[in-house]
Structure formats: structure tokens, C-alpha cells
Amino acid sequence: MEYLEFELPIKELEDQLQKCKIIGEESEVDVTETCAQIEKKLKEAQKDIYKNLTAWQRVQMSRHPERPYTLDYIKAICGNSFLELHGDRNFKDDKAMIGGLGKIGDQSFMFIGQQKGYNTKTRQYRNFGMANPEGYRKALRLMKSAEKFGIPVVTLLDTPGAYPGLEAEERGQGEAIARNILEMTRLKVPIITVVVGEGASGGALGIGVGDVVMMLENTWYSVISPESCSSILWRSWEYKEQAAEALKLTAPDMKKLKLVDEIIKEPLGGAHRDRTKTFNSVSNAIIKHFEVLKKLSPKDLVAQRMDKYLQMGVYKD
């Protein structure tokens, strides 16, 4: 298990507990009471740390190297029923954007999401989860296919942003994202969106227009990352913690501002601490909202989605 800087007190207590158990196994000394005391301290430390996370600490949690990624969720939720589909039928297959058909129970869904890598080689292969224009065009192609066959769409957001390279701009990065946003607002099938990691900028919004938008507890969703915001405003990354607080990018902030509809609770310590529980929570949330959305006609579905986004940012003096 890897630990973030603010989790080090937990690591120390877990190491102590492990050593205590080893002493008990290797000798005749009764360490039951000592282990119980350490376990009590450990639980208290976990509650104290994880219940009072700052915005920047939640950003760190969303980037935890052991946190499950999009394909982990899809494979856990769909099992062997997932069939990945490739290519935008125009330029090439973008490995940072994955999509395909899968089933939850007897219901088929079109799953689309950004995929990050687990090590140096796969991170380069997946372009660090930053999709090119062909990735967004692939996503749109799959959404249009889903609409044609009446299949609901599930999008999983986890990206530090769309790829900002020169070649991406030459191939129309901005147009591809804008086109997706336009087409998603009028797609005639239910769209359920879940932020499972980082939800940064237009890169996330390019597949993030949903009838229901949910965020896992330790994720973030914002127009810009705290580091980039800090570098623009203060010409330095040193103020990233201040930027994270000011951006109001955490799940509770987004829910309060009515920009997302639901927060999916994570196990204590983050999604990576109990993957099975996290996968079940996401699966149950998708099914719960689909049961409501499937009762709406395509016309009502689009009208309700348009109203939802038109209401965002509206306030009264």
C-alpha cells in the first residue's frame, strides 16, 4: 500500500500493529491487549484524517496511484460482458479514451471513459488519460450508435484534461469537445455520468453532459487544475492548496452549487482501500438512476436535460 504525505500517521500505526502481531506469532508473549490499543488508535486516526480532508488532499486522493481506473470499474461491473469498440472512423484509435458495450445484470449500457496507465509504459500508451480529438470523436460515434439502438450511455470521467499538444489543436481539439457537448445535450437516450477520479476542464466535460452527474467522494471536477490555476494567478505552483480551496472543486462543493446530483460514498481511506465495495456502490447508483430515467420519453429526456443545464449558474439577488 502506498501512502500520501498526510496519511503517514496511519502508516506508522499500521506498521506498529503489524510488528505487534508478528511478535505475538513468533513468541509466547500475549500481545492481544497491545494490539487492541493500537487498533483503537488506528481507527481514531483514520476517522480524524479522512473526515477532515482539505480540498487539496482530496485532489491528492483522486490521483492516488492505487486508485481504480475506468477499465477497473467497467470490468468489475460488467464482468465478461464488456466488448470494447475502437476507432473514430476518421484518424485512429485513441488509447486514452475507451468505450464499448457491457451489461449490468440484463441491461446493456454503452460505457465510455478516459483511461490512465498503471506504470510508466502504460501511462505513455494511454497518454496519461489525456484524449486527442479522435478520442472525443470515437466517444461521439459510440454515443450515436447507442442512440440508434436505444442503449443508455454511462460515462466515467478521469482525466487531467484533454491533450494540449500542437497536433491535437491542428486536428480540431476544441471543435471535437464542443461538438460532443452539443450532441450530448440532445442525445435521445439516458446519459449517466460518474466522476471516478480527476474531472479537469473541457477534457472531462467533453463526455460529461449527463441527465444525472455523480461524483465519488474523493474526486474533483473543475475548469482548471489547482496547479495550473496557481501558476496562472501566482506564477508558481506553491499556491496550489489555496487554489484548490478557492476553486470549490470537491464533491460537497459541487453538490452545494447544484452542478452535480449525487455524491457516491467511498470506503474509509478512499476507493482503493476497498475496491469491491466501491464498484458495488457505483453499479448500484447507475442502476438506481437508470430505473428512473428509462420511464421518460426521448422528448422529455432531452427537455429535462436542457433545463438542468440552463438552470446552472442562475441566481437571485
Coordinates of C-alpha atoms in Angstrom, one line a residue, residues 22-260:
I22 CA 4.5 -10.7 14.4
I23 CA 5.9 -10.6 18.0
G24 CA 2.8 -12.4 19.2
E25 CA 3.1 -15.1 16.5
E26 CA 6.8 -15.6 17.0
S27 CA 6.9 -15.7 20.8
E28 CA 4.7 -16.8 23.7
V29 CA 4.0 -13.2 24.8
D30 CA 0.4 -12.3 24.9
V31 CA 0.0 -9.1 22.8
T32 CA -3.8 -9.1 22.5
E33 CA -4.3 -6.0 24.6
T34 CA -1.5 -4.1 23.0
C35 CA -2.8 -4.9 19.5
A36 CA -6.3 -3.8 20.6
Q37 CA -5.0 -0.5 21.8
I38 CA -3.1 0.1 18.6
E39 CA -6.2 -0.8 16.5
K40 CA -8.3 1.7 18.6
K41 CA -5.7 4.4 17.9
L42 CA -5.6 3.5 14.2
K43 CA -9.4 3.8 13.8
E44 CA -9.4 7.1 15.6
A45 CA -6.6 8.4 13.4
Q46 CA -8.3 7.2 10.2
K47 CA -11.6 8.9 11.2
D48 CA -9.8 12.1 12.2
I49 CA -7.8 12.4 9.0
Y50 CA -10.3 11.2 6.4
K51 CA -13.3 13.1 7.8
N52 CA -11.4 16.4 7.7
L53 CA -9.7 16.3 4.3
T54 CA -8.9 19.7 2.7
A55 CA -9.7 20.3 -1.0
W56 CA -6.0 19.7 -1.9
Q57 CA -5.9 16.5 0.0
R58 CA -9.0 15.3 -1.9
V59 CA -7.2 16.2 -5.2
Q60 CA -4.3 14.0 -4.0
M61 CA -6.7 11.2 -3.1
S62 CA -8.2 11.3 -6.6
R63 CA -4.7 10.8 -8.1
H64 CA -3.6 8.0 -5.7
P65 CA -1.6 5.5 -7.7
E66 CA -3.6 2.6 -6.4
R67 CA -7.0 4.1 -7.1
P68 CA -9.1 2.1 -9.6
Y69 CA -9.4 3.5 -13.1
T70 CA -12.2 3.4 -15.7
L71 CA -11.4 -0.1 -17.0
D72 CA -11.3 -1.4 -13.5
Y73 CA -14.8 -0.2 -12.9
I74 CA -16.1 -1.5 -16.2
K75 CA -14.6 -4.9 -15.8
A76 CA -15.8 -5.2 -12.2
I77 CA -19.4 -4.0 -13.0
C78 CA -19.8 -5.8 -16.4
G79 CA -17.6 -8.9 -15.9
N80 CA -17.0 -10.8 -19.2
S81 CA -19.9 -9.0 -20.9
F82 CA -17.8 -5.9 -21.9
L83 CA -16.9 -5.6 -25.5
E84 CA -14.5 -2.8 -26.3
L85 CA -15.0 -0.8 -29.5
H86 CA -12.3 1.1 -31.3
G87 CA -11.6 4.0 -33.6
D88 CA -13.2 7.2 -34.7
R89 CA -13.5 6.0 -38.4
N90 CA -11.5 9.1 -39.4
F91 CA -8.0 9.2 -38.0
K92 CA -7.1 6.5 -35.5
D93 CA -8.0 4.8 -32.2
D94 CA -7.2 6.9 -29.2
K95 CA -6.0 4.8 -26.3
A96 CA -6.8 7.4 -23.7
M97 CA -10.5 7.2 -24.4
I98 CA -12.1 3.8 -24.1
G99 CA -15.6 2.7 -24.9
G100 CA -17.8 -0.3 -25.6
L101 CA -20.9 -2.3 -24.7
G102 CA -21.4 -4.0 -21.4
K103 CA -24.2 -5.3 -19.2
I104 CA -25.2 -4.7 -15.6
G105 CA -27.5 -7.6 -15.0
D106 CA -29.7 -8.0 -18.1
Q107 CA -29.4 -4.3 -19.1
S108 CA -27.0 -3.2 -21.8
F109 CA -25.1 0.1 -21.5
M110 CA -22.6 1.9 -23.7
F111 CA -19.6 2.7 -21.4
I112 CA -17.3 5.5 -22.3
G113 CA -14.4 7.0 -20.2
Q114 CA -10.9 8.1 -20.0
Q115 CA -8.3 5.5 -19.1
K116 CA -5.0 6.2 -17.3
G117 CA -2.0 3.9 -17.0
Y118 CA -0.6 1.9 -14.1
N119 CA 3.1 2.3 -14.7
T120 CA 5.5 4.3 -17.0
K121 CA 4.9 2.1 -20.0
T122 CA 1.0 2.1 -19.8
R123 CA 0.9 5.8 -18.9
Q124 CA 2.7 6.6 -22.1
Y125 CA 0.4 4.1 -24.0
R126 CA -2.7 5.8 -22.5
N127 CA -1.2 9.3 -22.9
F128 CA -1.8 9.9 -19.2
G129 CA -5.5 9.8 -19.7
M130 CA -5.4 12.9 -22.0
A131 CA -7.5 12.3 -25.1
N132 CA -6.9 13.7 -28.5
P133 CA -9.7 14.9 -30.9
E134 CA -10.0 11.4 -32.3
G135 CA -10.8 10.2 -28.7
Y136 CA -13.7 12.6 -28.4
R137 CA -14.9 11.7 -31.9
K138 CA -14.7 8.0 -31.0
A139 CA -16.8 8.8 -27.9
L140 CA -19.4 10.6 -30.1
R141 CA -19.5 7.8 -32.6
L142 CA -20.3 5.3 -29.8
M143 CA -22.9 7.6 -28.3
K144 CA -24.6 7.9 -31.7
S145 CA -24.5 4.1 -32.1
A146 CA -26.1 3.7 -28.6
E147 CA -28.8 6.2 -29.6
K148 CA -29.6 4.3 -32.8
F149 CA -30.2 1.1 -30.9
G150 CA -31.8 2.6 -27.8
I151 CA -28.9 1.8 -25.4
P152 CA -28.3 4.1 -22.4
V153 CA -24.9 5.7 -22.1
V154 CA -22.6 5.7 -19.0
T155 CA -19.6 8.0 -19.0
L156 CA -16.8 7.7 -16.5
L157 CA -14.6 10.8 -16.0
D158 CA -11.0 10.6 -15.0
T159 CA -8.6 12.9 -16.9
P160 CA -6.2 15.8 -16.1
G161 CA -7.6 17.4 -19.2
A162 CA -7.7 17.0 -23.0
Y163 CA -4.3 16.6 -24.6
P164 CA -2.9 20.2 -25.3
G165 CA -0.4 19.3 -27.9
L166 CA 0.1 21.1 -31.2
E167 CA -1.1 18.2 -33.3
A168 CA -4.2 17.9 -31.2
E169 CA -5.1 21.5 -31.9
E170 CA -4.3 21.0 -35.6
R171 CA -6.9 18.2 -35.7
G172 CA -9.5 20.3 -34.0
Q173 CA -9.4 19.6 -30.3
G174 CA -11.7 22.5 -29.4
E175 CA -14.3 21.7 -32.1
A176 CA -14.4 18.0 -31.1
I177 CA -15.1 18.8 -27.5
A178 CA -17.7 21.5 -28.4
R179 CA -19.4 19.0 -30.8
N180 CA -19.7 16.4 -28.1
I181 CA -21.2 18.9 -25.7
L182 CA -23.8 19.9 -28.3
E183 CA -24.6 16.4 -29.4
M184 CA -24.9 15.1 -25.8
T185 CA -27.4 17.7 -24.9
R186 CA -29.8 16.3 -27.5
L187 CA -29.0 12.6 -27.3
K188 CA -32.3 10.7 -27.2
V189 CA -31.1 8.0 -24.7
P190 CA -30.3 8.3 -20.9
I191 CA -26.8 9.5 -20.1
I192 CA -25.4 8.8 -16.6
T193 CA -22.1 10.4 -15.8
V194 CA -19.8 9.4 -12.9
V195 CA -16.6 11.3 -11.9
V196 CA -14.3 8.5 -10.7
G197 CA -11.1 10.4 -10.4
E198 CA -10.0 13.8 -11.9
G199 CA -12.6 15.8 -13.8
A200 CA -10.5 18.6 -15.3
S201 CA -11.5 21.2 -17.8
G202 CA -13.2 20.6 -21.2
G203 CA -11.4 17.3 -21.3
A204 CA -13.9 16.0 -18.8
L205 CA -16.8 18.0 -20.0
G206 CA -16.4 16.5 -23.5
I207 CA -18.1 13.3 -22.2
G208 CA -19.6 14.9 -19.1
V209 CA -23.0 16.2 -20.1
G210 CA -25.5 13.8 -18.4
D211 CA -29.1 13.5 -17.2
V212 CA -27.5 12.5 -13.9
V213 CA -24.0 13.6 -12.9
M214 CA -22.4 11.8 -9.8
M215 CA -19.1 12.2 -8.1
L216 CA -17.2 9.7 -5.9
E217 CA -16.5 11.3 -2.5
N218 CA -12.7 11.8 -3.1
T219 CA -12.8 13.2 -6.6
W220 CA -12.7 16.7 -8.1
Y221 CA -14.4 18.5 -11.0
S222 CA -13.3 21.9 -12.2
V223 CA -12.5 24.1 -15.1
I224 CA -8.7 24.0 -14.2
S225 CA -6.4 22.0 -12.0
P226 CA -5.1 23.7 -8.8
E227 CA -1.5 23.6 -10.1
S228 CA -2.4 25.4 -13.3
C229 CA -4.6 27.9 -11.5
S230 CA -1.7 28.6 -9.1
S231 CA 0.8 29.0 -11.9
I232 CA -1.5 31.5 -13.8
L233 CA -2.5 33.6 -10.7
W234 CA 0.7 33.5 -8.7
R235 CA 3.3 32.4 -11.4
S236 CA 4.1 29.5 -9.1
W237 CA 2.8 26.0 -8.2
E238 CA 3.4 26.8 -4.5
Y239 CA -0.1 28.2 -4.0
K240 CA -1.9 25.0 -5.3
E241 CA -3.5 24.4 -1.9
Q242 CA -5.0 27.9 -1.9
A243 CA -6.1 27.5 -5.4
A244 CA -7.8 24.2 -4.6
E245 CA -9.8 25.8 -1.8
A246 CA -10.8 28.8 -4.0
L247 CA -11.9 26.7 -7.0
K248 CA -14.6 24.8 -4.9
L249 CA -13.8 21.7 -6.8
T250 CA -14.7 18.9 -4.3
A251 CA -17.8 16.8 -4.4
P252 CA -19.5 18.5 -1.5
D253 CA -18.8 21.9 -3.1
M254 CA -20.2 20.8 -6.4
K255 CA -23.3 19.3 -4.8
K256 CA -23.9 22.5 -2.9
L257 CA -23.6 24.6 -6.1
K258 CA -26.1 22.1 -7.8
L259 CA -23.6 21.2 -10.5
V260 CA -23.7 17.5 -9.6

